[in-house]
Structures are given as structure tokens and as C-alpha cells.
Short mmCIF file of C-alpha atoms and ligand atoms in Angstrom, two decimals:
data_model
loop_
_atom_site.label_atom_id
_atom_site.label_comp_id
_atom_site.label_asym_id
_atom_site.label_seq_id
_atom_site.Cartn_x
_atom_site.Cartn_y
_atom_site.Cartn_z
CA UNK B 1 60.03 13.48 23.70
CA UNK B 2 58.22 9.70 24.14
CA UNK B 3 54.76 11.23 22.57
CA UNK B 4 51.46 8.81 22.31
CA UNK B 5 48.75 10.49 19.84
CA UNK B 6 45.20 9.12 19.61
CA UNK B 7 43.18 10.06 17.19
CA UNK B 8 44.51 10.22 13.49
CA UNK B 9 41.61 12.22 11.79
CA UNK B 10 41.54 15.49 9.78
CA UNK B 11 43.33 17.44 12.91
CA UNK B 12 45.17 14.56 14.22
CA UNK B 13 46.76 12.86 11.69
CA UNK B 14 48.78 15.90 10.31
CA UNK B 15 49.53 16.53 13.85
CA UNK B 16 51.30 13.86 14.69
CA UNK B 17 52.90 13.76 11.35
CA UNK B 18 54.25 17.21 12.81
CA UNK B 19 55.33 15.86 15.67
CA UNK B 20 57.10 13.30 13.84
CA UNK B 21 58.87 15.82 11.65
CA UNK B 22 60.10 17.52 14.55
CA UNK B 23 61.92 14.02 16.11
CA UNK B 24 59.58 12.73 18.46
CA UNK B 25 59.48 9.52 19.27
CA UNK B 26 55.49 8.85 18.51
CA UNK B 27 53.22 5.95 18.82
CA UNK B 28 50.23 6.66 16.99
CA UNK B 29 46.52 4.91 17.29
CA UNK B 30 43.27 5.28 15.44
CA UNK B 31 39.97 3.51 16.78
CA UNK B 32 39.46 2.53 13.00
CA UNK B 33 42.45 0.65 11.05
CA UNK B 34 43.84 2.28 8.00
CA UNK B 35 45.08 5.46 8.86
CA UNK B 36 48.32 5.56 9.94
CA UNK B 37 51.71 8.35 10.48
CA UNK B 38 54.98 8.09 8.32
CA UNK B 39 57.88 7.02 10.85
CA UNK B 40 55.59 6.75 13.80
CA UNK B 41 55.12 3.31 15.93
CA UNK B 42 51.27 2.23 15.12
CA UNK B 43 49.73 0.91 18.41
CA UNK B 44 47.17 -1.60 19.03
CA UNK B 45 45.29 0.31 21.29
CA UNK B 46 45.52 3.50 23.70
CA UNK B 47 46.75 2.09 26.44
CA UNK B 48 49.64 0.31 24.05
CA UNK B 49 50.12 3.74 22.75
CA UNK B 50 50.44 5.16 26.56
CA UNK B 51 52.97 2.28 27.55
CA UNK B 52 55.99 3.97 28.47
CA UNK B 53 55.21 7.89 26.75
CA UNK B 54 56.04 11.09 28.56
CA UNK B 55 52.87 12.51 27.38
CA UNK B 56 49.82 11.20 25.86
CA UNK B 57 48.22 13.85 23.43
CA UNK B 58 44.31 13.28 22.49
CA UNK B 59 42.84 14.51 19.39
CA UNK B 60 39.08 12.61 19.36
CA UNK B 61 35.53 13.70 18.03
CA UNK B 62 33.86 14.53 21.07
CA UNK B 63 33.66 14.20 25.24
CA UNK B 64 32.21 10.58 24.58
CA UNK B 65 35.41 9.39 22.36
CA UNK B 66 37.63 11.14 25.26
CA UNK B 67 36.31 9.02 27.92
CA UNK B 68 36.48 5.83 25.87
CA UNK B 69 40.12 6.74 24.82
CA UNK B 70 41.15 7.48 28.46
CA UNK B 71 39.09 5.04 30.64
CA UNK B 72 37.19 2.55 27.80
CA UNK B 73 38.59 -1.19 27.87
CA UNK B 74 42.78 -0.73 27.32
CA UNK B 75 42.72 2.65 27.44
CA UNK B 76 45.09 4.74 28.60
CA UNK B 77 44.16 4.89 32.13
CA UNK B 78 46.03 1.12 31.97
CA UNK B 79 49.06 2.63 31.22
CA UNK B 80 49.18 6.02 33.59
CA UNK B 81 52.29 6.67 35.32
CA UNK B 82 53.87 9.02 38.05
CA UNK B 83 54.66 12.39 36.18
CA UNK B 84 53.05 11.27 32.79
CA UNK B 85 51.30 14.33 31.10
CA UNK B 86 47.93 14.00 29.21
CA UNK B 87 47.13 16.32 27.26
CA UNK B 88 43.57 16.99 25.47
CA UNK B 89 43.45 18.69 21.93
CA UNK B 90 39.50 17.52 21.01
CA UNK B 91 36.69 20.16 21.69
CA UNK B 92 34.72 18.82 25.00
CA UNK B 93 32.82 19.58 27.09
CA UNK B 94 34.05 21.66 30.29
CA UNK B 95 32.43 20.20 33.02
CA UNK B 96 33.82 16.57 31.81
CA UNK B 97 37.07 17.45 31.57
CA UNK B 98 37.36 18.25 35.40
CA UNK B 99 36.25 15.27 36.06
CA UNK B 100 38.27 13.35 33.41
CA UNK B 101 41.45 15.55 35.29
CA UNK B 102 41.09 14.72 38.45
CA UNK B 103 40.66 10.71 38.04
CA UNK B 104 43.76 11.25 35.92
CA UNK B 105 45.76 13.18 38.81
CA UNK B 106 44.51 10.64 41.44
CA UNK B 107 46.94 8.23 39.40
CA UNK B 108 49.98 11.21 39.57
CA UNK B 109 50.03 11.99 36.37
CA UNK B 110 49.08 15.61 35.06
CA UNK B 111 46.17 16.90 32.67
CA UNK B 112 46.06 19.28 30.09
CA UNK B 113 43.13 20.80 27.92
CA UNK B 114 44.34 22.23 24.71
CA UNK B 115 42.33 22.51 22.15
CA UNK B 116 42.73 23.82 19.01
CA UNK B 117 42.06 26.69 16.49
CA UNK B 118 43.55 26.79 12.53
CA UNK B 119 41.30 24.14 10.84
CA UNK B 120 42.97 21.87 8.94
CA UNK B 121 45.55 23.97 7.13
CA UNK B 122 46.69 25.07 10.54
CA UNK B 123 47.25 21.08 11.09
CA UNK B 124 48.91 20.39 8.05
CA UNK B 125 51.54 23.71 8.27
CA UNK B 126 52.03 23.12 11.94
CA UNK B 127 50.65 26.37 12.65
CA UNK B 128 47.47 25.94 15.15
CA UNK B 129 46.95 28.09 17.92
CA UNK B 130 46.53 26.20 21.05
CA UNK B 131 44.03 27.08 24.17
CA UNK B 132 45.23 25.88 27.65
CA UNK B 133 44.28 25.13 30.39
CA UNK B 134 46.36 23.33 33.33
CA UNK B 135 49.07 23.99 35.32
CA UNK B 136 51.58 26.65 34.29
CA UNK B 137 54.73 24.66 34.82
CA UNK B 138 53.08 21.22 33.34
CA UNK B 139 52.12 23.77 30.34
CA UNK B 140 55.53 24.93 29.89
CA UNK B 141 57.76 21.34 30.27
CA UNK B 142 55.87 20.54 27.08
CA UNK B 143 56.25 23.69 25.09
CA UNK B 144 58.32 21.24 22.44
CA UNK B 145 55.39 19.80 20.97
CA UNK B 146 53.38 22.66 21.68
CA UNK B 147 56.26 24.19 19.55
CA UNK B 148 55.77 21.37 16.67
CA UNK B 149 52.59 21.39 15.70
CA UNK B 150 51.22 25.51 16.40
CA UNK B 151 52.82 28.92 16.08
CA UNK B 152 51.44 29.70 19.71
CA UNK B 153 49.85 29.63 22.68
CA UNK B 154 47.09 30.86 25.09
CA UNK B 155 46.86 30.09 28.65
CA UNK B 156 43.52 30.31 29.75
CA UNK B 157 43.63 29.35 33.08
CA UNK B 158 43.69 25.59 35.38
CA UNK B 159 42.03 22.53 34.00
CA UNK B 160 38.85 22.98 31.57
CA UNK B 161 39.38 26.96 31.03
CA UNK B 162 40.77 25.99 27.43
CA UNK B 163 37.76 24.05 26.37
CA UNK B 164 35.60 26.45 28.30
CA UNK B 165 37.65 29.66 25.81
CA UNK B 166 37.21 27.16 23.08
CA UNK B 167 33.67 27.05 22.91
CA UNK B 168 33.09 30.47 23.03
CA UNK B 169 35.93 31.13 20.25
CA UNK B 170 33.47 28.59 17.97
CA UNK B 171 30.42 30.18 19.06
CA UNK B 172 31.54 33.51 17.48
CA UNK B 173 33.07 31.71 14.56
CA UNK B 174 29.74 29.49 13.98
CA UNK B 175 27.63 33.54 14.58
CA UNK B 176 30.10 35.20 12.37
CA UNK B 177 29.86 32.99 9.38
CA UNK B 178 26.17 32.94 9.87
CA UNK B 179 26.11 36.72 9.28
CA UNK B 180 28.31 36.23 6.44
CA UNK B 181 26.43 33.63 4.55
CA UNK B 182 22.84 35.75 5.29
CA UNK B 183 24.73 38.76 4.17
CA UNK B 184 25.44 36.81 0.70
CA UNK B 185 22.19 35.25 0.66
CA UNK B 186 20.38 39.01 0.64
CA UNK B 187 22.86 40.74 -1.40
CA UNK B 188 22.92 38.04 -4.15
CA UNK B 189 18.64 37.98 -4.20
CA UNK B 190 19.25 41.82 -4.08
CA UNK B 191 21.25 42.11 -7.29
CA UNK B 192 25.03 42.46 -5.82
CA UNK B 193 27.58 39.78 -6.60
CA UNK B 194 29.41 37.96 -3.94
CA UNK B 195 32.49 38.90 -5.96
CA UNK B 196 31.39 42.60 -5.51
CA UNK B 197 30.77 42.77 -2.06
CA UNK B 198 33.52 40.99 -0.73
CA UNK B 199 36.17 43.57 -1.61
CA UNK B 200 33.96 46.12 0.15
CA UNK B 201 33.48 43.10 3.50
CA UNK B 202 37.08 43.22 3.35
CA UNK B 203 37.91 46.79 3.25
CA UNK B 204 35.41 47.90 6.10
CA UNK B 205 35.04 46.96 9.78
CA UNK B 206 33.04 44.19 9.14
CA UNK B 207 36.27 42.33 7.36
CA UNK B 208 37.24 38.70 9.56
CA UNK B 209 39.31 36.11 9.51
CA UNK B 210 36.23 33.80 9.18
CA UNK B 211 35.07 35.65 5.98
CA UNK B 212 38.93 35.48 4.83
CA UNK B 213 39.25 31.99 5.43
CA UNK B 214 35.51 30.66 3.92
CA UNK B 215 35.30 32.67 1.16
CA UNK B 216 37.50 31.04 -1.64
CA UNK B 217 35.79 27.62 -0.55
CA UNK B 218 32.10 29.35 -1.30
CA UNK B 219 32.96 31.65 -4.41
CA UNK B 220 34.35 28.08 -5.78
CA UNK B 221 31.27 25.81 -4.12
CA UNK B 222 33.86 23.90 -2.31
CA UNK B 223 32.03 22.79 0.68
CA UNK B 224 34.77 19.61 1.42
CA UNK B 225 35.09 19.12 5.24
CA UNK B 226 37.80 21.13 6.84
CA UNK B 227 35.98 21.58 9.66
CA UNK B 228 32.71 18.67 9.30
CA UNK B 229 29.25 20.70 10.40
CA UNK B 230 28.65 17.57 12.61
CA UNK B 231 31.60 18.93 14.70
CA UNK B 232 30.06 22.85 14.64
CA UNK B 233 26.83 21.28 15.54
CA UNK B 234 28.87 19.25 18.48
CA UNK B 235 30.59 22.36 19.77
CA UNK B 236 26.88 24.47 19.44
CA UNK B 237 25.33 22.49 21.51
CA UNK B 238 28.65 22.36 24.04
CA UNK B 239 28.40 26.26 24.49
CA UNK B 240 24.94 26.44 24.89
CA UNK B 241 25.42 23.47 27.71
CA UNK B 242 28.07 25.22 29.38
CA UNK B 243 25.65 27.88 29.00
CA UNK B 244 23.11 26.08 30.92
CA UNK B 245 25.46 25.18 33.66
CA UNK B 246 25.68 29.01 34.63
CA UNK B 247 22.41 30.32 33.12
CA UNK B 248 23.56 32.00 30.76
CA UNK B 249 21.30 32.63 27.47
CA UNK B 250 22.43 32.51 24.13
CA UNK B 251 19.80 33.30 21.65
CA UNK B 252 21.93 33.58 18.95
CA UNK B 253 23.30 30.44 19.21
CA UNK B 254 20.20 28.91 19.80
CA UNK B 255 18.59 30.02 16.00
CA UNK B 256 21.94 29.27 14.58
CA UNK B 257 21.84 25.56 16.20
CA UNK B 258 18.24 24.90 14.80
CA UNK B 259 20.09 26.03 10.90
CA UNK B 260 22.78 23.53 11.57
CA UNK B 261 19.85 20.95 12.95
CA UNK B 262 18.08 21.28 9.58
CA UNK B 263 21.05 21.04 7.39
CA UNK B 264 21.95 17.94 9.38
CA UNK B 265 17.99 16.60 7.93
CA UNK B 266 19.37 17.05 4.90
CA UNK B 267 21.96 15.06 5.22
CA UNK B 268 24.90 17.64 4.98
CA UNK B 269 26.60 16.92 8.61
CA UNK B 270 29.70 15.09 6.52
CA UNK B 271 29.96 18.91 4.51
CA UNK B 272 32.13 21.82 5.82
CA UNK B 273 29.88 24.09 8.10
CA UNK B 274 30.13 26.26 5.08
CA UNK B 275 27.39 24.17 3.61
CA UNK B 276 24.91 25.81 5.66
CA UNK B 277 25.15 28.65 2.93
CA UNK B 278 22.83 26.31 1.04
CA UNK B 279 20.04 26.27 2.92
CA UNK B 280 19.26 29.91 2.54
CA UNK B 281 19.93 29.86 -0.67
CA UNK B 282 17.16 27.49 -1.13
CA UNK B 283 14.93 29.43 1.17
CA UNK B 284 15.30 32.12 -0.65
CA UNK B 285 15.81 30.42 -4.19
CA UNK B 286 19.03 31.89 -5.23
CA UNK B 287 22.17 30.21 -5.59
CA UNK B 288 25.74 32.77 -4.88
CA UNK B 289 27.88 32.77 -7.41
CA UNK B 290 31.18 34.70 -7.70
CA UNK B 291 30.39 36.23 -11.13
CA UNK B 292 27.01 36.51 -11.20
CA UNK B 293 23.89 37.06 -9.76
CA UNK B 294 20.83 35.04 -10.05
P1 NAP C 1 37.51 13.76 12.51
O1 NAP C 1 38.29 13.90 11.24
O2 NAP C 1 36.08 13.40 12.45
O3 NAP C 1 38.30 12.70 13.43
C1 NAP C 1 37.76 12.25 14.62
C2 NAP C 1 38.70 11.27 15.25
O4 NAP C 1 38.11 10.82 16.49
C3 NAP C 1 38.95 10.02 14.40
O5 NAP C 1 40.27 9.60 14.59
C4 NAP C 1 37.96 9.02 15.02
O6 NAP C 1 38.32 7.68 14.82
C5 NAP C 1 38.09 9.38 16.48
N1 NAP C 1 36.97 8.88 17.29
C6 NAP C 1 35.67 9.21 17.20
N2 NAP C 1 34.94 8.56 18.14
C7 NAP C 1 35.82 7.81 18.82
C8 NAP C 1 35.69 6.91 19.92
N3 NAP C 1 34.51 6.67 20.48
N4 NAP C 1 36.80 6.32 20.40
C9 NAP C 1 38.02 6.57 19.83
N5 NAP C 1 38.21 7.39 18.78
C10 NAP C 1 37.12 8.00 18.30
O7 NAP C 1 37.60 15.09 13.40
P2 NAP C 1 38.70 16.24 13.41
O8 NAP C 1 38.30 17.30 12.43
O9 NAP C 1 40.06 15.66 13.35
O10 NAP C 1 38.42 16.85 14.87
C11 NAP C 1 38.94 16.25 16.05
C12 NAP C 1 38.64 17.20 17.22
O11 NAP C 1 39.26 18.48 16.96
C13 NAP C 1 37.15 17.48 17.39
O12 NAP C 1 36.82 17.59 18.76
C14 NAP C 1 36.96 18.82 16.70
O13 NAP C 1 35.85 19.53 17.22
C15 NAP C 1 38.28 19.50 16.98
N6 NAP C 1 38.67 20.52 16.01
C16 NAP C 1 38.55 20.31 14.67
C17 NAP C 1 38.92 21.33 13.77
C18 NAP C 1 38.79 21.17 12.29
O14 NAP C 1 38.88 22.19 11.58
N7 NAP C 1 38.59 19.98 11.75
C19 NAP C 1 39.44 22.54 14.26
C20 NAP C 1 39.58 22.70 15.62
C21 NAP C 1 39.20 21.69 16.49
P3 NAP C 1 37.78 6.86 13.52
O15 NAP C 1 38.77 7.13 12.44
O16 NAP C 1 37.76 5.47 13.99
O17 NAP C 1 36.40 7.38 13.20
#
């Protein structure tokens, strides 16, 4: 298929490498020179990318970038045609993306939220799991690239129910490494090793994915973006909108958003999320090791 991607960061660049792999014909764009797809047509702009595409596929920082991408100065609005499919892979806001849809459709083309879950690794192997929301059929005429760059995915409903499914699929993740990294916190000022607990974390109910994915990265320190705590803190404060909208409360969230808020003070938004580990460990002046404890 004619594929435009926009937006060649951690997620998107491996993507449309993927894509590329596969045999699509891709034009690729990035707002900031210098990053760029093997075998992929670099455009000078999203609306260039757009020009003559079957589908446009977004993968941008946040519901601001989106909006620039689709309706800024030569964006891809310029360049919407009868039948053209956009689809959304960023984590945005809900609300905006019905809006973003329907000023879309109004020009015939279709709209698609789908954003992802895998982190980076799940980029690079071409094995995300994709949450979407649009119209069945639209959904399944672009299963191919679906196909190309994930192992699967969820339907969660029409327009904005993938970002809405999203956001709560982060808010557990963002709650559930919390947990973890308190758990590690106590049981390292306690006397038990990290490297001692986790077999027992893993062998009980309490085992995760999230625990299975973080902890090599913390036993080793390795708190390298895979997924930048600027981002959590973005998609935090996009549940607990959403939240808003429908009154819902979320006070979890809410003490877990003013962590991420402080760690942002300190200057680690650029970090993993992981990095939030470090902050209780200087609250409670230990630091968790895998060997040993302090
Ligand atoms: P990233 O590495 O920070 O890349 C962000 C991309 O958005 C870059 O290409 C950036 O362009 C572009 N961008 C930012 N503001 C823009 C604007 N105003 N106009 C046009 N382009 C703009 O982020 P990422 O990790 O790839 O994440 C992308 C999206 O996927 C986010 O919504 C994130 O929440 C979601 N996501 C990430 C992960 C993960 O593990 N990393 C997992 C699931 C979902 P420049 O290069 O010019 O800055």
C-alpha cells in the first residue's frame, strides 16, 4: 500500500522501517531534520507526505503535535482525498480526536485511532499491539500494515474508543509500576534484596508483565527512555481529563501524577518512567541494588 508516516521518533521510526520491510511504498516525515527511514521517500512536509497515499499513519508526541500534523500550515488536511484513510497511532486525548475525525470525514476520507502498546521493543520487532477505534470495515481494508508493524489487534469500538482504552491501559501500567517500585523501595530499606524478592513477585499473583518488562532495566540502573516519563506524565494527566469529562475520580492516579510532577523538578522527564524509582529511594535514603541491600 501508498503509506505516509509522520512522526519518526522512538515508536515511529522503527515503525515505518517495518512498514518498509514489509513492501510498502512509504513517504516518511519528521518535524525535525535528521531522522530519516532506509528505502522510504523523505517528505518535505505532511501534506507532501499525504500527496497521493492510501493512508496516512500518525505517530506524534501528543494531541497538540496531532493537530499541527493534520491541520498546521501544509499539513495533511492539504492533501485529503475521497477514500483516503488516516490513521492515529500517538496517545491523545479522546475528546480531540472526535473532533479531529469528523473535520477529517467532512473531506471523505476515513479516521482511525490506534494507538499503541509494546514500548519500543514492540516497535523495533514489529510486534505492538494496536487499540482501535473506527469503523469496522475501514479497520479491516488496512489490516496489511496493521499486519507489519504488531502481532494484533483490539477493536475497541467507533472513533476515540482506542485512545479512550489506551489511557486506561497506561493508567494501570503507570499504578502498577508504582506499586512495584514502593514495593522495592520498602523491601530494600527492610533488609530483602530486589534480586530476592523478585523470584517470589514472579512466582505469586502479584507477578506482571510491567514488573517482567522493567525489571532488568532497574536491577541494571538502566533508566534510558523506552518509554520518556514526559510521555507517562502526558498520558496521566489525559486519563485523569477524560476523567473529568465524566466525573469520574481517580485518586490513585492523582498521587501518582504529583510523583511524576516532582521527578519532572528534577529534571528526569527525558528518563524512562522507571526513573521514578529514584525518588523514593532518596526519600527513603536507600538505593536498590540487585545484589545487595543498603
Ligand atoms: P518521541 O520519541 O518523543 O517522538 C515524538 C515524535 O513526535 C517526534 O517525531 C517529534 O518530532 C514529533 N513531534 C512532537 N511535537 C510535534 C509537533 N508539534 N509537530 C510535529 N511533530 C511533532 O515519542 P515516542 O516514544 O515515539 O511516542 C510517540 C507517541 O506514541 C506518543 O504519543 C506516546 O505517548 C506513544 N507511545 C509511546 C510508547 C513508547 O514506549 N515510547 C509506547 C506506546 C505509545 P521531533 O523529532 O521534531 O521532535
Amino acid at each position: 500500500m501508498r503509506v505516509a508516516f509522520l512522526g519518526l521518533g522512538i515508536m515511529g521510526r522503527p515503525m515505518a522501517a517495518n512498514l518498509v520491510k514489509a513492501g510498502h511504498e512509504v513517504a516518511a516525515w519528521n518535524r525535525s531534520p535528521g531522522k530519516d527511514v532506509a528505502g522510504a521517500r523523505m517528505a518535505a512536509s505532511p501534506a507532501d507526505a499525504a500527496s497521493g497515499a492510501e493512508v496516512v499513519w500518525m505517530c506524534v508526541s501528543d494531541t497538540k503535535a496531532v493537530e499541527q500534523v493534520l491541520f498546521g500550515p501544509q499539513g495533511v488536511e492539504e492533501s485529503l482525498s475521497e477514500g483516503m484513510v488516516v490513521v492515529d497511532s500517538s496517545t491523545i486525548s479522546p475528546s480531540a480526536t472526535r473532533k479531529f475525525a469528523e473535520r477529517v470525514k467532512a473531506r471523505g476520507a476515513q479516521y482511525v485511532d490506534a494507538p499503541v502498546t509494546g514500548s519500543k521493543s514492540g516497535a523495533e520487532n514489529g510486534t505492538l499491539i494496536f487499540i482501535a477505534g473506527g469503523d469496522e470495515a475501514v479497520i479491516e481494508r488496512i489490516q496489511p500494515l496493521f499486519q507489519s508493524m504488531g502481532k494484533q489487534v483490539f477493536r475497541m469500538g467507533e472513533t476515540s474508543k482506542g485512545h479512550a482504552a489506551k489511557l486506561v491501559m497506561n493508567l494501570q501500567i503507570a499504578l502498577i509500576y508504582e506499586g512495584f517500585a514502593e514495593a522495592l523501595t520498602l523491601a530494600t530499606k527492610l533488609g530483602v534484596t530486589a534480586e530476592t524478592l523478585l523470584p517470589l513477585i514472579q512466582a505469586s499473583m502479584v507477578r506482571s508483565g510491567v514488573v517482567d518488562y522493567k525489571a532488568p532495566f532497574v536491577l541494571k540502573r538502566d533508566f534510558s527512555p523506552n518509554f520518556p516519563l514526559r510521555l507517562m506524565l502526558k498520558d496521566i494527566r489525559l486519563a485523569l481529563e477524560a476523567a473529568k469529562e465524566v466525573r469520574v475520580k481517580l485518586p490513585g492516579l492523582e498521587t501518582v501524577e504529583e510523583i511524576y510532577e516532582l521527578a519532572t523538578e528534577e529534571g528526569q522527564q527525558d528518563l524512562d518512567y522507571a526513573a521514578t524509582l529514584t525518588l523514593l529511594e532518596k526519600w527513603a535514603g536507600v538505593e536498590v541494588k540487585g545484589a545487595s541491600a543498603s
